[in-house]
PDB file of C-alpha atoms in Angstrom:
ATOM      1  CA  UNK A1221     -10.120   9.263 -13.979  1.00 53.00           C
ATOM      2  CA  UNK A1222      -9.128   5.673 -13.367  1.00 61.00           C
ATOM      3  CA  UNK A1223     -10.319   3.134 -15.929  1.00 72.00           C
ATOM      4  CA  UNK A1224     -12.602   0.491 -14.464  1.00 84.00           C
ATOM      5  CA  UNK A1225     -11.356  -3.062 -14.569  1.00 90.00           C
ATOM      6  CA  UNK A1226     -13.505  -5.620 -16.371  1.00 91.00           C
ATOM      7  CA  UNK A1227     -13.966  -9.299 -15.495  1.00 92.00           C
ATOM      8  CA  UNK A1228     -11.098 -10.352 -17.780  1.00 93.00           C
ATOM      9  CA  UNK A1229      -8.721  -7.853 -16.142  1.00 92.00           C
ATOM     10  CA  UNK A1230      -9.703  -9.215 -12.730  1.00 91.00           C
ATOM     11  CA  UNK A1231      -9.095 -12.800 -13.843  1.00 91.00           C
ATOM     12  CA  UNK A1232      -5.626 -11.829 -15.112  1.00 91.00           C
ATOM     13  CA  UNK A1233      -4.887 -10.087 -11.790  1.00 89.00           C
ATOM     14  CA  UNK A1234      -5.990 -13.171  -9.822  1.00 88.00           C
ATOM     15  CA  UNK A1235      -3.498 -15.187 -11.858  1.00 89.00           C
ATOM     16  CA  UNK A1236      -0.731 -12.640 -11.259  1.00 86.00           C
ATOM     17  CA  UNK A1237      -0.716 -13.364  -7.505  1.00 79.00           C
ATOM     18  CA  UNK A1238       2.837 -14.564  -8.050  1.00 78.00           C
ATOM     19  CA  UNK A1239       4.168 -11.692 -10.165  1.00 81.00           C
ATOM     20  CA  UNK A1240       6.604 -14.053 -11.868  1.00 86.00           C
ATOM     21  CA  UNK A1241       3.893 -16.170 -13.534  1.00 90.00           C
ATOM     22  CA  UNK A1242       4.558 -16.238 -17.288  1.00 94.00           C
ATOM     23  CA  UNK A1243       1.935 -14.512 -19.419  1.00 95.00           C
ATOM     24  CA  UNK A1244       1.654 -17.712 -21.467  1.00 96.00           C
ATOM     25  CA  UNK A1245       0.528 -19.618 -18.341  1.00 95.00           C
ATOM     26  CA  UNK A1246      -2.027 -16.937 -17.502  1.00 95.00           C
ATOM     27  CA  UNK A1247      -3.256 -16.902 -21.114  1.00 96.00           C
ATOM     28  CA  UNK A1248      -3.911 -20.645 -20.972  1.00 95.00           C
ATOM     29  CA  UNK A1249      -5.827 -20.324 -17.695  1.00 94.00           C
ATOM     30  CA  UNK A1250      -8.054 -17.429 -18.789  1.00 95.00           C
ATOM     31  CA  UNK A1251      -8.544 -18.437 -22.440  1.00 95.00           C
ATOM     32  CA  UNK A1252      -6.681 -15.554 -24.105  1.00 96.00           C
ATOM     33  CA  UNK A1253      -3.575 -15.258 -26.260  1.00 96.00           C
ATOM     34  CA  UNK A1254      -0.265 -14.424 -24.615  1.00 97.00           C
ATOM     35  CA  UNK A1255      -0.157 -11.107 -26.505  1.00 97.00           C
ATOM     36  CA  UNK A1256      -3.631 -10.154 -25.250  1.00 96.00           C
ATOM     37  CA  UNK A1257      -2.615 -10.851 -21.641  1.00 96.00           C
ATOM     38  CA  UNK A1258       0.619  -8.864 -22.121  1.00 95.00           C
ATOM     39  CA  UNK A1259      -1.281  -5.926 -23.659  1.00 96.00           C
ATOM     40  CA  UNK A1260      -3.876  -5.897 -20.870  1.00 95.00           C
ATOM     41  CA  UNK A1261      -1.230  -6.074 -18.139  1.00 95.00           C
ATOM     42  CA  UNK A1262       0.759  -3.272 -19.798  1.00 95.00           C
ATOM     43  CA  UNK A1263      -2.396  -1.138 -20.057  1.00 94.00           C
ATOM     44  CA  UNK A1264      -3.176  -1.678 -16.361  1.00 93.00           C
ATOM     45  CA  UNK A1265       0.433  -0.905 -15.398  1.00 93.00           C
ATOM     46  CA  UNK A1266       0.494   2.252 -17.527  1.00 93.00           C
ATOM     47  CA  UNK A1267      -2.809   3.526 -16.141  1.00 92.00           C
ATOM     48  CA  UNK A1268      -1.634   2.922 -12.555  1.00 89.00           C
ATOM     49  CA  UNK A1269      -4.414   0.504 -11.552  1.00 90.00           C
ATOM     50  CA  UNK A1270      -1.889  -2.346 -11.236  1.00 91.00           C
ATOM     51  CA  UNK A1271       1.605  -2.645  -9.812  1.00 88.00           C
ATOM     52  CA  UNK A1272       3.715  -5.771  -9.830  1.00 87.00           C
ATOM     53  CA  UNK A1273       5.969  -5.468  -6.798  1.00 84.00           C
ATOM     54  CA  UNK A1274       7.919  -7.520  -4.305  1.00 84.00           C
ATOM     55  CA  UNK A1275       6.470  -7.789  -0.804  1.00 83.00           C
ATOM     56  CA  UNK A1276       8.198  -8.675   2.438  1.00 85.00           C
ATOM     57  CA  UNK A1277       7.051  -9.874   5.852  1.00 84.00           C
ATOM     58  CA  UNK A1278       8.334  -7.019   8.069  1.00 82.00           C
ATOM     59  CA  UNK A1279       8.631  -9.449  10.984  1.00 79.00           C
ATOM     60  CA  UNK A1280      11.214 -11.407   9.005  1.00 82.00           C
ATOM     61  CA  UNK A1281      13.586  -8.430   8.863  1.00 86.00           C
ATOM     62  CA  UNK A1282      15.512  -7.941  12.083  1.00 89.00           C
ATOM     63  CA  UNK A1283      14.841  -4.579  13.708  1.00 89.00           C
ATOM     64  CA  UNK A1284      11.754  -3.834  11.602  1.00 91.00           C
ATOM     65  CA  UNK A1285       8.126  -3.550  12.652  1.00 91.00           C
ATOM     66  CA  UNK A1286       4.980  -1.963  11.326  1.00 94.00           C
ATOM     67  CA  UNK A1287       1.813  -0.297  12.528  1.00 96.00           C
ATOM     68  CA  UNK A1288      -1.584   0.842  11.368  1.00 97.00           C
ATOM     69  CA  UNK A1289      -1.980   4.494  12.313  1.00 98.00           C
ATOM     70  CA  UNK A1290      -5.344   6.222  12.263  1.00 98.00           C
ATOM     71  CA  UNK A1291      -5.469   9.995  11.821  1.00 98.00           C
ATOM     72  CA  UNK A1292      -8.327  12.299  12.799  1.00 98.00           C
ATOM     73  CA  UNK A1293      -8.122  15.605  10.931  1.00 98.00           C
ATOM     74  CA  UNK A1294     -10.267  18.674  10.401  1.00 98.00           C
ATOM     75  CA  UNK A1295     -12.874  17.970   7.690  1.00 97.00           C
ATOM     76  CA  UNK A1296     -11.571  20.694   5.390  1.00 98.00           C
ATOM     77  CA  UNK A1297      -8.037  19.250   5.579  1.00 98.00           C
ATOM     78  CA  UNK A1298      -8.697  15.576   4.758  1.00 98.00           C
ATOM     79  CA  UNK A1299      -7.445  15.742   1.154  1.00 97.00           C
ATOM     80  CA  UNK A1300      -4.297  17.723   1.907  1.00 97.00           C
ATOM     81  CA  UNK A1301      -3.590  15.590   5.004  1.00 98.00           C
ATOM     82  CA  UNK A1302      -3.933  12.389   2.949  1.00 98.00           C
ATOM     83  CA  UNK A1303      -1.510  13.742   0.364  1.00 97.00           C
ATOM     84  CA  UNK A1304       0.958  14.707   3.085  1.00 97.00           C
ATOM     85  CA  UNK A1305       0.669  11.412   4.981  1.00 97.00           C
ATOM     86  CA  UNK A1306       1.099   9.379   1.781  1.00 97.00           C
ATOM     87  CA  UNK A1307       4.436  11.119   1.147  1.00 95.00           C
ATOM     88  CA  UNK A1308       5.830  10.720   4.687  1.00 95.00           C
ATOM     89  CA  UNK A1309       8.859   8.565   5.389  1.00 94.00           C
ATOM     90  CA  UNK A1310       7.965   4.991   6.329  1.00 95.00           C
ATOM     91  CA  UNK A1311       4.411   5.132   4.968  1.00 96.00           C
ATOM     92  CA  UNK A1312       3.652   2.062   2.875  1.00 95.00           C
ATOM     93  CA  UNK A1313       0.141   3.263   1.981  1.00 95.00           C
ATOM     94  CA  UNK A1314      -2.651   5.516   3.195  1.00 98.00           C
ATOM     95  CA  UNK A1315      -6.349   5.936   2.452  1.00 98.00           C
ATOM     96  CA  UNK A1316      -9.386   7.814   3.676  1.00 98.00           C
ATOM     97  CA  UNK A1317     -11.690   5.559   5.675  1.00 98.00           C
ATOM     98  CA  UNK A1318     -15.110   5.631   7.300  1.00 97.00           C
ATOM     99  CA  UNK A1319     -15.569   5.540  11.054  1.00 95.00           C
ATOM    100  CA  UNK A1320     -14.142   7.524  13.935  1.00 95.00           C
ATOM    101  CA  UNK A1321     -10.907   8.290  12.094  1.00 97.00           C
ATOM    102  CA  UNK A1322     -10.451   9.948   8.710  1.00 98.00           C
ATOM    103  CA  UNK A1323      -7.237   8.430   7.345  1.00 98.00           C
ATOM    104  CA  UNK A1324      -5.574   5.061   7.943  1.00 98.00           C
ATOM    105  CA  UNK A1325      -1.922   4.468   7.080  1.00 98.00           C
ATOM    106  CA  UNK A1326       0.364   1.467   7.222  1.00 97.00           C
ATOM    107  CA  UNK A1327       3.791   2.569   8.413  1.00 96.00           C
ATOM    108  CA  UNK A1328       7.068   0.672   8.606  1.00 95.00           C
ATOM    109  CA  UNK A1329       9.764   1.364  11.204  1.00 94.00           C
ATOM    110  CA  UNK A1330      13.314   0.186  11.832  1.00 93.00           C
ATOM    111  CA  UNK A1331      16.188   1.056  14.144  1.00 91.00           C
ATOM    112  CA  UNK A1332      17.206   4.100  12.078  1.00 92.00           C
ATOM    113  CA  UNK A1333      13.621   5.332  11.690  1.00 94.00           C
ATOM    114  CA  UNK A1334      11.785   4.572  14.924  1.00 95.00           C
ATOM    115  CA  UNK A1335       8.189   5.211  15.905  1.00 95.00           C
ATOM    116  CA  UNK A1336       9.370   8.023  18.197  1.00 95.00           C
ATOM    117  CA  UNK A1337      11.258   9.634  15.326  1.00 94.00           C
ATOM    118  CA  UNK A1338       8.141   9.345  13.172  1.00 93.00           C
ATOM    119  CA  UNK A1339       6.135  11.142  15.870  1.00 92.00           C
ATOM    120  CA  UNK A1340       8.727  13.868  16.347  1.00 92.00           C
ATOM    121  CA  UNK A1341       9.622  14.532  12.717  1.00 91.00           C
ATOM    122  CA  UNK A1342       6.579  13.669  10.637  1.00 90.00           C
ATOM    123  CA  UNK A1343       3.354  14.293  12.564  1.00 88.00           C
ATOM    124  CA  UNK A1344       3.895  17.977  13.262  1.00 86.00           C
ATOM    125  CA  UNK A1345       3.495  18.884   9.575  1.00 88.00           C
ATOM    126  CA  UNK A1346       0.129  17.219   8.888  1.00 95.00           C
ATOM    127  CA  UNK A1347      -2.503  19.862   8.031  1.00 93.00           C
ATOM    128  CA  UNK A1348      -5.460  19.926  10.439  1.00 96.00           C
ATOM    129  CA  UNK A1349      -4.268  16.992  12.555  1.00 97.00           C
ATOM    130  CA  UNK A1350      -6.461  16.498  15.630  1.00 97.00           C
ATOM    131  CA  UNK A1351      -5.313  13.100  16.934  1.00 96.00           C
ATOM    132  CA  UNK A1352      -3.782   9.754  16.056  1.00 97.00           C
ATOM    133  CA  UNK A1353      -4.277   6.184  17.198  1.00 97.00           C
ATOM    134  CA  UNK A1354      -1.584   3.578  16.619  1.00 97.00           C
ATOM    135  CA  UNK A1355      -2.008  -0.191  16.318  1.00 97.00           C
ATOM    136  CA  UNK A1356       1.311  -2.064  16.202  1.00 95.00           C
ATOM    137  CA  UNK A1357       1.352  -5.273  14.201  1.00 93.00           C
ATOM    138  CA  UNK A1358       2.155  -8.141  16.571  1.00 90.00           C
ATOM    139  CA  UNK A1359       1.430 -11.044  14.240  1.00 84.00           C
ATOM    140  CA  UNK A1360      -0.461 -11.996  11.160  1.00 80.00           C
ATOM    141  CA  UNK A1361      -1.114 -14.526   8.471  1.00 81.00           C
ATOM    142  CA  UNK A1362       0.303 -13.665   5.058  1.00 82.00           C
ATOM    143  CA  UNK A1363       0.984 -10.090   6.235  1.00 82.00           C
ATOM    144  CA  UNK A1364       3.425  -8.593   3.756  1.00 84.00           C
ATOM    145  CA  UNK A1365       4.278  -5.048   2.812  1.00 85.00           C
ATOM    146  CA  UNK A1366       6.128  -3.158   0.144  1.00 80.00           C
ATOM    147  CA  UNK A1367       9.548  -2.306   1.608  1.00 83.00           C
ATOM    148  CA  UNK A1368       9.907   1.475   1.918  1.00 80.00           C
ATOM    149  CA  UNK A1369      12.826   2.152   4.284  1.00 77.00           C
TER     150      UNK A1369
END
């Protein structure tokens, strides 16, 4: 079970927006010692509730684009479908959602791994897949993704 984050953890995370911020700077802002901030960050990293990663605007990389893809699956297959989708090539992240679809994923494409290739090679193996709906990203403000290709 994932440990719940307290108010201090959240304040540290807010100050980690730029993952290069020194722990000493964060400590001064949140009223803790540098060692306490370091220990809390390490605990959150170890437990998996926090990642410090580099993000990229996919529109800034020639030949790359991204999409939000919604998946409708049989109710009994939602968990296994989510696990499968999360592991597929190009998938930046996936989650179960409420509404007319069951799973939403953010997927990155490039010239070597196109949307058509994704459809042909990846979709056929999703357990209980009923339908998909794709929304290509055409613009955004501060839209950045973890690079996965």
